[in-house]
PDB file of C-alpha atoms and ligand atoms in Angstrom:
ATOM      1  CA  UNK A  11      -4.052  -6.027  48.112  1.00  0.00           C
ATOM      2  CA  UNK A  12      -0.818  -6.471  45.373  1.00  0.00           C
ATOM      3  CA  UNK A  13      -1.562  -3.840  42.513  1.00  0.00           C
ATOM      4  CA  UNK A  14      -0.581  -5.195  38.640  1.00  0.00           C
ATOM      5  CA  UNK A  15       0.260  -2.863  35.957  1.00  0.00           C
ATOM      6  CA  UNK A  16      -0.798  -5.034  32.899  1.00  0.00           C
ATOM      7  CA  UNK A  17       1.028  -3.551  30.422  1.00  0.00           C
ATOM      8  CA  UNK A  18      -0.673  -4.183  26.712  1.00  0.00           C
ATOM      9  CA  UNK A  19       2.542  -4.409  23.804  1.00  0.00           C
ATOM     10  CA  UNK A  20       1.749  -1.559  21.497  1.00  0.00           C
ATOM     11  CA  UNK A  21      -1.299   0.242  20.636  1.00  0.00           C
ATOM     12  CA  UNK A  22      -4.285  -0.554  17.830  1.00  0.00           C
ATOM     13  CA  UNK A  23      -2.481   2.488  15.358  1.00  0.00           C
ATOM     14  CA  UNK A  24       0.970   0.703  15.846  1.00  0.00           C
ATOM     15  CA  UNK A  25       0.459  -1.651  12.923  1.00  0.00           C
ATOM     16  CA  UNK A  26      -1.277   0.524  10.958  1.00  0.00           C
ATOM     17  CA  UNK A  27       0.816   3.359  11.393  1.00  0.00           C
ATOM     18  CA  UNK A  28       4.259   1.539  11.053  1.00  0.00           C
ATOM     19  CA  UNK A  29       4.098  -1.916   8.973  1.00  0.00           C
ATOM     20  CA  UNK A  30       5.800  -3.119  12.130  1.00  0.00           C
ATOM     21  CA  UNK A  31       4.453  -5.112  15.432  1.00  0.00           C
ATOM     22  CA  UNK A  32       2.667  -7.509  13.035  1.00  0.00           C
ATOM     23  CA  UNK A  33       2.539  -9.703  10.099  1.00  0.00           C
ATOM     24  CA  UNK A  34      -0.405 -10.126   7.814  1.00  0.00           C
ATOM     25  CA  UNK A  35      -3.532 -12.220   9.403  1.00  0.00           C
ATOM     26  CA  UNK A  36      -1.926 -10.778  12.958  1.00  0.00           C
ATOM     27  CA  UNK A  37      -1.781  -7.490  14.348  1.00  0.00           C
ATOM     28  CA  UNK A  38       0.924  -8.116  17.607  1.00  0.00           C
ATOM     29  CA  UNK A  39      -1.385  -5.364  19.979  1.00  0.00           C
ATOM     30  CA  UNK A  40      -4.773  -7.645  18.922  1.00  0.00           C
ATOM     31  CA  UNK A  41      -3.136 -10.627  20.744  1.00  0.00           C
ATOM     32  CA  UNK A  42      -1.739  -8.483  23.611  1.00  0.00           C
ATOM     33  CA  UNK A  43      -5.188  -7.499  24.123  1.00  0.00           C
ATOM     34  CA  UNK A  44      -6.946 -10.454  23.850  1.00  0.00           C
ATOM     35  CA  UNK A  45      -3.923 -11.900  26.610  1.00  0.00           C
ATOM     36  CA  UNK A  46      -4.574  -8.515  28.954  1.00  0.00           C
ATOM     37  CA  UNK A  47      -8.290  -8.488  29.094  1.00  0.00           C
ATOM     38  CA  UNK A  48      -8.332 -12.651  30.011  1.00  0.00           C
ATOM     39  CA  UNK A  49      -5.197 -11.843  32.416  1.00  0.00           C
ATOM     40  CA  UNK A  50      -6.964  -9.064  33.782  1.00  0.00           C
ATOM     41  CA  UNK A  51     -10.384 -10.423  35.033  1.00  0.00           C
ATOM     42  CA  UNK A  52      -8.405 -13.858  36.479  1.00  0.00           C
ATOM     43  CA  UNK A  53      -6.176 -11.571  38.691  1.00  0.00           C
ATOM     44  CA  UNK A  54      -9.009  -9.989  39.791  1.00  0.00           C
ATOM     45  CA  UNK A  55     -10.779 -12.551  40.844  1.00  0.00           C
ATOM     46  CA  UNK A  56      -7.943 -14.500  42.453  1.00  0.00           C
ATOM     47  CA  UNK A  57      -7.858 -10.752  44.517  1.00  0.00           C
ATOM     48  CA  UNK A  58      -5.712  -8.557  43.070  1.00  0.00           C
ATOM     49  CA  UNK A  59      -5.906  -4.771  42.183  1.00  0.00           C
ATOM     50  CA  UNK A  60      -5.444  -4.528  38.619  1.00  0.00           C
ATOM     51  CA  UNK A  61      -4.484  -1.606  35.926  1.00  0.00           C
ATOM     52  CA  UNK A  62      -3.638  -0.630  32.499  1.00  0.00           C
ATOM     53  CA  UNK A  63      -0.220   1.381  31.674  1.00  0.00           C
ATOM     54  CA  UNK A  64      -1.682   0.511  28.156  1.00  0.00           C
ATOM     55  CA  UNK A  65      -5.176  -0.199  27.706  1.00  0.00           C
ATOM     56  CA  UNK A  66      -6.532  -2.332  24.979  1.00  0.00           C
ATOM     57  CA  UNK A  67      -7.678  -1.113  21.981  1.00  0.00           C
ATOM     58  CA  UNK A  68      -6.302   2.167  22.165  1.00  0.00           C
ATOM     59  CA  UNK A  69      -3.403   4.417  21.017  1.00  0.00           C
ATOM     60  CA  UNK A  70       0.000   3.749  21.582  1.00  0.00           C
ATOM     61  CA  UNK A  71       0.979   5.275  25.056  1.00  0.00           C
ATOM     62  CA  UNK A  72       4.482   5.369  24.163  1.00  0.00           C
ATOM     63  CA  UNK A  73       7.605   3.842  26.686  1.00  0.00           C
ATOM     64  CA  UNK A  74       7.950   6.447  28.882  1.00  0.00           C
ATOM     65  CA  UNK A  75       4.321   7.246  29.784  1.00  0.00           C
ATOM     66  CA  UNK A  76       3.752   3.644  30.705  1.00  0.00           C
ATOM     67  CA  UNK A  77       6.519   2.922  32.916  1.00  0.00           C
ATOM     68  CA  UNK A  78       5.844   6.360  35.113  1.00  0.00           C
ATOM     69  CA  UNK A  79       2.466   5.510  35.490  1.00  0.00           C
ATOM     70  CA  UNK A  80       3.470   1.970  36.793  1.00  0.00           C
ATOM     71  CA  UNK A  81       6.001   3.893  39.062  1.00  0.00           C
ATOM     72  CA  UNK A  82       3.413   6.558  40.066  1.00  0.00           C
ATOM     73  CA  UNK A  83       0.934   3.829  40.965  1.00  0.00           C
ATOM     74  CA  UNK A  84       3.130   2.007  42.831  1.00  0.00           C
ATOM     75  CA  UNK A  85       2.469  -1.455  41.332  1.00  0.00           C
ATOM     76  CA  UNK A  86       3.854  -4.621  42.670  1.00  0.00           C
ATOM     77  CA  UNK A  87       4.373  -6.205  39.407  1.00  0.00           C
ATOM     78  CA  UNK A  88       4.626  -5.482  36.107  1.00  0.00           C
ATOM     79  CA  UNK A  89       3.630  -7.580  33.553  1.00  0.00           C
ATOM     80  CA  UNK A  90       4.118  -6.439  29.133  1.00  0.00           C
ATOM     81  CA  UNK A  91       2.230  -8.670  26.937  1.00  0.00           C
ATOM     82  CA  UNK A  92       3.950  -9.752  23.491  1.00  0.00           C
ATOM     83  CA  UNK A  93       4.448 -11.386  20.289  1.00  0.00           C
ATOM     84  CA  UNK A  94       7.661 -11.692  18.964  1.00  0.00           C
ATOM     85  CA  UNK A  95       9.088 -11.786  15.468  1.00  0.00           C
ATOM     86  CA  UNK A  96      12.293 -13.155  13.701  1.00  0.00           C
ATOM     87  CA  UNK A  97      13.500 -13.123   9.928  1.00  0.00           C
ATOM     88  CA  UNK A  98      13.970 -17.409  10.802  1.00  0.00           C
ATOM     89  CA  UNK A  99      10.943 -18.289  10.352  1.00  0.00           C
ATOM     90  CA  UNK A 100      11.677 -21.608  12.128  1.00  0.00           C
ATOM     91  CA  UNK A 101      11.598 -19.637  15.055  1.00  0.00           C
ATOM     92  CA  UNK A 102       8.768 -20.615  17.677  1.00  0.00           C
ATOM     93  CA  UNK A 103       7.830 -20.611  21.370  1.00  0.00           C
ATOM     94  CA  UNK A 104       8.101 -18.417  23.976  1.00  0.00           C
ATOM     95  CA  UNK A 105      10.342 -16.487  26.735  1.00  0.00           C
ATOM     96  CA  UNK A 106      10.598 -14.236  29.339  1.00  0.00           C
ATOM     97  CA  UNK A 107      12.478 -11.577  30.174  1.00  0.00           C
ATOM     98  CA  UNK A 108      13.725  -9.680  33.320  1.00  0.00           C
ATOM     99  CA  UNK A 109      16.258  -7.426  34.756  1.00  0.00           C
ATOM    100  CA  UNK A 110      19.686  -9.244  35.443  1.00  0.00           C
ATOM    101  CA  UNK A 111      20.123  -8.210  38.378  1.00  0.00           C
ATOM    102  CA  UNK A 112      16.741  -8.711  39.587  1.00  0.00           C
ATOM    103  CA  UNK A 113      16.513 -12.267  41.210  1.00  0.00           C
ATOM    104  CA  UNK A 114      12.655 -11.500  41.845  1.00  0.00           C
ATOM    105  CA  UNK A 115      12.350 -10.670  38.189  1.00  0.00           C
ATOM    106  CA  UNK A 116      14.394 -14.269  37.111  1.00  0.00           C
ATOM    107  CA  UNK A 117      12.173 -15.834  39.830  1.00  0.00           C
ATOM    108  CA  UNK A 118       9.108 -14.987  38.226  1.00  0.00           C
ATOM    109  CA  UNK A 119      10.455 -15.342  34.791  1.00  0.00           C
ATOM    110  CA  UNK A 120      11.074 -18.865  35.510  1.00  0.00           C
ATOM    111  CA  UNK A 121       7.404 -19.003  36.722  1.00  0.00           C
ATOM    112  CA  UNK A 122       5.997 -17.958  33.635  1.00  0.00           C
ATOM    113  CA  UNK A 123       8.549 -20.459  31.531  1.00  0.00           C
ATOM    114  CA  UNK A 124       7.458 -23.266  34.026  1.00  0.00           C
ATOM    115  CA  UNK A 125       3.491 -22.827  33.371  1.00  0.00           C
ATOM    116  CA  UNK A 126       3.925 -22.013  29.923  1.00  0.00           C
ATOM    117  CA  UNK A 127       5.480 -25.728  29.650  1.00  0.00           C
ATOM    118  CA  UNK A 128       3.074 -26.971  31.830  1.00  0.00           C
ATOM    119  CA  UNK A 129      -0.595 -25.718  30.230  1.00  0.00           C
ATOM    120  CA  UNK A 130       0.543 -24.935  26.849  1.00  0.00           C
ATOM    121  CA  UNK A 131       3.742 -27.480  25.955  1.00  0.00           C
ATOM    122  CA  UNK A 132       5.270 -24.947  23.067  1.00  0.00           C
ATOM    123  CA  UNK A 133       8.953 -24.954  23.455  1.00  0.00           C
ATOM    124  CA  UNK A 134      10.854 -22.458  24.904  1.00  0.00           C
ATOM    125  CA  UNK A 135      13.379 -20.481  23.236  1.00  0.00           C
ATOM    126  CA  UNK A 136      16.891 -21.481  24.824  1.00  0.00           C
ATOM    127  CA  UNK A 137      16.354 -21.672  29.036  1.00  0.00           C
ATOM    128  CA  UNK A 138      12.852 -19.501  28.543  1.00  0.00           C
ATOM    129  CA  UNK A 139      14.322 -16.773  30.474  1.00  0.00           C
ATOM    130  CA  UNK A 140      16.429 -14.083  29.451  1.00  0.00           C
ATOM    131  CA  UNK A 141      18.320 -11.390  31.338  1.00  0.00           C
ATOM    132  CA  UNK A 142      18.056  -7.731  29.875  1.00  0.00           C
ATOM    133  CA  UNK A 143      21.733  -5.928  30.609  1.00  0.00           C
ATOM    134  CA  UNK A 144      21.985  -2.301  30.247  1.00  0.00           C
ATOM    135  CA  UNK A 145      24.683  -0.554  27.527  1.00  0.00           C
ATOM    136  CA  UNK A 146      23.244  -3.070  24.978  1.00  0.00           C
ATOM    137  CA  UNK A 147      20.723  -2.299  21.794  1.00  0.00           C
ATOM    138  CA  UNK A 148      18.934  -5.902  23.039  1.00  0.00           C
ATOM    139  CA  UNK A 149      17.902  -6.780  24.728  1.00  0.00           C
ATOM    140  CA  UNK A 150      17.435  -3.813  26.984  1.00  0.00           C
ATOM    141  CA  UNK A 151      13.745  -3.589  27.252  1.00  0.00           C
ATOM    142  CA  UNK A 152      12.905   0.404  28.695  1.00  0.00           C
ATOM    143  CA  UNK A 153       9.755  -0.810  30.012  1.00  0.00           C
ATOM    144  CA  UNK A 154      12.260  -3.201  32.250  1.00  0.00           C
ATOM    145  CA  UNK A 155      14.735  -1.212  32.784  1.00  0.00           C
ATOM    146  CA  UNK A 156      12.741   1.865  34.320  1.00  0.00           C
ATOM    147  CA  UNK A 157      10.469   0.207  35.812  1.00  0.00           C
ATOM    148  CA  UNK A 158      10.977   0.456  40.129  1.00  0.00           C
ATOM    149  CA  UNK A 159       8.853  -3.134  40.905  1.00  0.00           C
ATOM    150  CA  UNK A 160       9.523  -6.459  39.812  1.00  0.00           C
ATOM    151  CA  UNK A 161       8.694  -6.503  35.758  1.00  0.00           C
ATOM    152  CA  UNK A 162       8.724  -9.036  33.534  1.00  0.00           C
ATOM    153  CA  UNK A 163       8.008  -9.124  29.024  1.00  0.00           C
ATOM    154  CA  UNK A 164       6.417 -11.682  28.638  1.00  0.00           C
ATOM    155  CA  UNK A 165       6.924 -13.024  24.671  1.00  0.00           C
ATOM    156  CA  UNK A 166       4.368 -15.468  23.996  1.00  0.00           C
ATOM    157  CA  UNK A 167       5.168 -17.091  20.625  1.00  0.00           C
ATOM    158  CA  UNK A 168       6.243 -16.381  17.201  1.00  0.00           C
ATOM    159  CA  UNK A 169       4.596 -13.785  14.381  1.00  0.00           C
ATOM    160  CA  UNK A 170       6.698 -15.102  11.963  1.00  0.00           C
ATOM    161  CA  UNK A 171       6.581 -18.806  12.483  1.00  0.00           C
ATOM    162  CA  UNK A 172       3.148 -20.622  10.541  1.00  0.00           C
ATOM    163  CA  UNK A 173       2.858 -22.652  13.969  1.00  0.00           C
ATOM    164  CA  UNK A 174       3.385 -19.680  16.015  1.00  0.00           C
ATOM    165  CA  UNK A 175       1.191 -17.662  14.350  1.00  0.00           C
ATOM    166  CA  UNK A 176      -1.854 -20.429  14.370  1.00  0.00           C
ATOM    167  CA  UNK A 177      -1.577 -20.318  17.684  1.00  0.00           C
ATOM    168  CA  UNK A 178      -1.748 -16.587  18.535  1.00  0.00           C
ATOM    169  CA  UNK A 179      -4.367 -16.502  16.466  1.00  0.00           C
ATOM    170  CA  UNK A 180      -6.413 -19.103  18.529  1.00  0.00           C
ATOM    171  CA  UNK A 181      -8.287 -18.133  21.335  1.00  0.00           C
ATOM    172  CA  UNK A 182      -7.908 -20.950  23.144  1.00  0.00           C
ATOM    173  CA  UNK A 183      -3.909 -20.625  23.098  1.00  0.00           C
ATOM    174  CA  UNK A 184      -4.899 -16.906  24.050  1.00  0.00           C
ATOM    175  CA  UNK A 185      -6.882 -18.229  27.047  1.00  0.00           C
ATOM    176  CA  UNK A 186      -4.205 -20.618  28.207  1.00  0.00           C
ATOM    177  CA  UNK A 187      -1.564 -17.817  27.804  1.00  0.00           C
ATOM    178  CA  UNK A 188      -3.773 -15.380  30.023  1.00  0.00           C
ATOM    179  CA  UNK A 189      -3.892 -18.719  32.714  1.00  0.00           C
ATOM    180  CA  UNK A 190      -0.100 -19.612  32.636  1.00  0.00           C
ATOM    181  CA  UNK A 191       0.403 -15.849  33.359  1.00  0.00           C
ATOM    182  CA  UNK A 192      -2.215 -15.689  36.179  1.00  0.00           C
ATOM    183  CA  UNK A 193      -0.762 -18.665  37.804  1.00  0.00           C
ATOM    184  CA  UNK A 194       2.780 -17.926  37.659  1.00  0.00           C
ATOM    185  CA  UNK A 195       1.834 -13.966  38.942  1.00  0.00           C
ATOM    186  CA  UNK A 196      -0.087 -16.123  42.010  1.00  0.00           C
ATOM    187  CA  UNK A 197       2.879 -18.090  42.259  1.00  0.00           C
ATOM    188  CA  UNK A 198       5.235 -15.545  42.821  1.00  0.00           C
ATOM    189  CA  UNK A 199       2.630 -13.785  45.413  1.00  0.00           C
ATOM    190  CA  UNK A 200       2.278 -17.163  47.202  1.00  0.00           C
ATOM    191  CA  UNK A 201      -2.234 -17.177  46.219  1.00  0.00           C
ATOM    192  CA  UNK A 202      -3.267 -20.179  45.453  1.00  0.00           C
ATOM    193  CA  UNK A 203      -4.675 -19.907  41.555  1.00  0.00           C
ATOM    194  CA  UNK A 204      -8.240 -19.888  41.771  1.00  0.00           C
ATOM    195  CA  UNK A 205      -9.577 -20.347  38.238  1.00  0.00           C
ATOM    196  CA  UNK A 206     -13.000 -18.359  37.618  1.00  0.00           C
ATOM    197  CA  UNK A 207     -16.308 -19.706  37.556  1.00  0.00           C
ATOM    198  CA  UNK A 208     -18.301 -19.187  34.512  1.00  0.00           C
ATOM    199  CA  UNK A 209     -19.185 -15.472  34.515  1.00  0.00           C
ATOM    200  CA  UNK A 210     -21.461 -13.904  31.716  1.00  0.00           C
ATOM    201  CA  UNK A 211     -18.444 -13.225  29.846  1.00  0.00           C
ATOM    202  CA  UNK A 212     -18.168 -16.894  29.164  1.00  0.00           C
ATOM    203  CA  UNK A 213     -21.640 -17.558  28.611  1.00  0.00           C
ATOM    204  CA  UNK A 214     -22.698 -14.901  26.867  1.00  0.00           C
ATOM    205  CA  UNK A 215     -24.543 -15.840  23.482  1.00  0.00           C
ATOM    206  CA  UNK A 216     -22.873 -13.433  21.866  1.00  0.00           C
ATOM    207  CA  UNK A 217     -19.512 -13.531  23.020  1.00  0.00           C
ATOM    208  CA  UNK A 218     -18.132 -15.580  19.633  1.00  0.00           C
ATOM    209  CA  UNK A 219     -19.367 -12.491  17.488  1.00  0.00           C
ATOM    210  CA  UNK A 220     -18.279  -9.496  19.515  1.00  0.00           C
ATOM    211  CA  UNK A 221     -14.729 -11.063  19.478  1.00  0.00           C
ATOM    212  CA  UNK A 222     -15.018 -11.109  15.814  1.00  0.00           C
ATOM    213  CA  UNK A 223     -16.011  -7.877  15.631  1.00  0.00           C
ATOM    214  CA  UNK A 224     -13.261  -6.566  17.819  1.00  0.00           C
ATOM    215  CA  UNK A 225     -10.856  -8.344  16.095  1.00  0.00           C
ATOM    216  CA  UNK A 226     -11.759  -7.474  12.570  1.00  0.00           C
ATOM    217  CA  UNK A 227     -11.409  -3.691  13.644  1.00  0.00           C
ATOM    218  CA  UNK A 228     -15.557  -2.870  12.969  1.00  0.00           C
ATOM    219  CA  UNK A 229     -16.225  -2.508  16.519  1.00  0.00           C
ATOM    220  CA  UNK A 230     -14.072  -0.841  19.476  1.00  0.00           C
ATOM    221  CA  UNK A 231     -13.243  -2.907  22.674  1.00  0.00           C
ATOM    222  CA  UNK A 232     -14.007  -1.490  26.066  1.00  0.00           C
ATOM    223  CA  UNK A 233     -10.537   0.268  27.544  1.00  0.00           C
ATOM    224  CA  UNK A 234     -11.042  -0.876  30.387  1.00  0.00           C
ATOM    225  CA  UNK A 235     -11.113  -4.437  29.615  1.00  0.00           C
ATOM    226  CA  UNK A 236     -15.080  -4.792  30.741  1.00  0.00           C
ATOM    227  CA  UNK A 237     -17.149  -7.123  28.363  1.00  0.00           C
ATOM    228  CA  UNK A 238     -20.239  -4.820  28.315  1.00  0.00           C
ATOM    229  CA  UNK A 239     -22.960  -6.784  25.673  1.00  0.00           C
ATOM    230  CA  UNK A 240     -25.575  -5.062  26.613  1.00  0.00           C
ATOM    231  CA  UNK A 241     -24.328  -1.566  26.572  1.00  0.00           C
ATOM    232  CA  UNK A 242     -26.243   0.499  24.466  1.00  0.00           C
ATOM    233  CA  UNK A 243     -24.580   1.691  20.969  1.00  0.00           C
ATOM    234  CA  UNK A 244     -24.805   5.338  20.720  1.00  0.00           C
ATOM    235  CA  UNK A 245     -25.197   6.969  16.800  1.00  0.00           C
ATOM    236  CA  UNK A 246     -22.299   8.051  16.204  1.00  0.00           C
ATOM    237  CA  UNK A 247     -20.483   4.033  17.287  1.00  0.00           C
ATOM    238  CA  UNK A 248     -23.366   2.487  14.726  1.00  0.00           C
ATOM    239  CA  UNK A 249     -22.305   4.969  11.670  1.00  0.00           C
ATOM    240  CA  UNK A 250     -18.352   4.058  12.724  1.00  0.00           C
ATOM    241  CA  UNK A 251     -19.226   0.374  12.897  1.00  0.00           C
ATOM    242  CA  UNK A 252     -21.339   0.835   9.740  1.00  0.00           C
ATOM    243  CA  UNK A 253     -18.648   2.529   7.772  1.00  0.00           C
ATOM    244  CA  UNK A 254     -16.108  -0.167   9.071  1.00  0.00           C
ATOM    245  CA  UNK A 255     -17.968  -2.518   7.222  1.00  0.00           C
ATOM    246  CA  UNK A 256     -17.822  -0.497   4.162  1.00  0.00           C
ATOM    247  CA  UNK A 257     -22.238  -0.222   3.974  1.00  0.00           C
ATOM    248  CA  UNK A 258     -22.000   3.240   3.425  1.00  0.00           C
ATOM    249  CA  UNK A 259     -19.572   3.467   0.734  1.00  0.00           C
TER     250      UNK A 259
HETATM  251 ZN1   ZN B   4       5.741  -6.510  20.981  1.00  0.00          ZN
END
C-alpha cells in the first residue's frame, strides 16, 4: 500500500499570529484544510495509506518537523496544499512545483497542471510547473528540498486576485481541487481514480453548518480529518464554542 504525507500549508495561529498566509475573507491554512481533509478520504478510498505532517486545524508544525516526519514515515509522496499571493492582483490560477532534478517530481507536477485544466479550467501560471533550484531565496521550497520521496506544492489559486479568491472560497472549487489532486496522485501510481460513493459525510444533514462553523473559527475540526457529527461535545468544547460566538461576553 503507497503511504501519502498530506502536508496542510500553515497552521490555524499562522494568520492570526503573523498578518501573513492570508488576506481578509481568507485565511490560506482554512483552504489547505478544507483541500487535505477532501484529498484525504478520496486517497483512501482509492487504497492508499494516508497521513498528516500537518494536520488541519491545528498549530503550525513548523518546516523542519514536517519534512522528518515524512522522511521518518517513509512516504511515497508528498503532497503541500496552498494558496498563493502576489502584490499584482491580476494574478490568478494555479501551479506546481517540484525539485529540478526530480523527473518523478516534474512528472507528477505536470499531472496535477493537466487535471487542474481538465476539472477546473483556471489558467495556469506560465507552463503550470515550476522547478525549485537550490542557492536561490525562490523558489526553493524546504519542504521540497528535504524531503527524500517524490514531493510536490501544490498552489491552487490566487489570495490576492477577486477571482481567485471567489474561488478558494467556494467549496465546490475546494472539492474539485481535492479531485484533480487525487487523480493526478492515482495517475502517477498507475490506480485507476475511483471517485467515492456518497458516504455520510456527504449526506449528512448537517454537514452545510458544521463547515460553517469550522470555518468561522467557533468550532474546532477533527485533526485527523474524520467528520465525526455525532460525537458528543464535552463542557469545556460548548463554553469554547459559546465564547467564540461572543454569548458570554
Ligand atoms: Zn502557503
Amino acid at each position: 500500500m503507497k503511504k501519502i504525507a498530506i502536508d496542510i500549508g500553515h497552521g490555524e495561529d499562522t494568520y492570526n499570529r503573523t498578518g501573513s498566509k492570508g488576506v481578509p475573507g481568507l485565511e490560506e491554512h482554512h483552504f489547505n484544510a478544507a483541500v487535505g481533509i477532501e484529498l484525504k478520504k478520496q486517497l483512501e478510498f482509492n487504497g492508499f495509506e494516508v497521513f498528516y505532517t500537518q494536520p488541519p486545524y491545528q498549530k503550525d508544525v513548523g518546516l523542519q518537523f514536517r519534512t522528518e516526519l515524512a522522511n521518518k514515515k517513509n512516504a511515497d509522496l508528498f503532497f503541500s496544499i496552498h494558496a498563493d499571493a502576489n502584490s499584482d492582483k491580476n494574478v490568478e490560477g494555479h501551479w506546481a512545483f517540484y525539485w529540478h532534478t526530480s523527473a518523478e517530481g516534474k512528472h507528477l507536477a505536470q499531472f496535477l497542471n493537466e487535471e487542474m485544466n481538465r476539472l477546473i479550467g483556471t489558467p495556469p501560471i506560465g507552463s503550470g510547473i515550476k522547478a525549485c533550484l537550490p542557492n536561490v531565496s525562490w523558489p526553493n521550497f524546504h519542504v521540497i528540498r528535504e524531503t527524500n520521496m517524490v514531493a510536490v506544492l501544490h498552489e491552487h489559486d490566487f489570495m490576492t486576485s477577486r477571482n481567485g479568491l471567489k474561488r478558494l472560497q467556494s467549496n465546490s472549487f475546494r472539492l474539485q481541487s481535492a479531485k484533480a489532486n487525487a487523480r493526478a496522485i492515482c495517475r502517477y501510481f498507475n490506480v485507476t481514480y475511483k471517485e467515492p460513493t456518497q458516504s455520510d459525510y456527504e449526506n449528512h444533514w448537517a454537514k452545510q453548518s458544521i463547515e460553517k462553523a469550522i470555518n468561522k473559527g467557533v468550532m474546532k475540526g477533527y485533526g485527523d480529518g474524520l467528520f465525526k457529527p455525532d460525537q458528543l461535545l464535552t463542557r469545556a468544547e460548548l463554553a469554547t464554542v459559546l465564547d467564540n460566538l461572543q454569548l458570554l461576553d
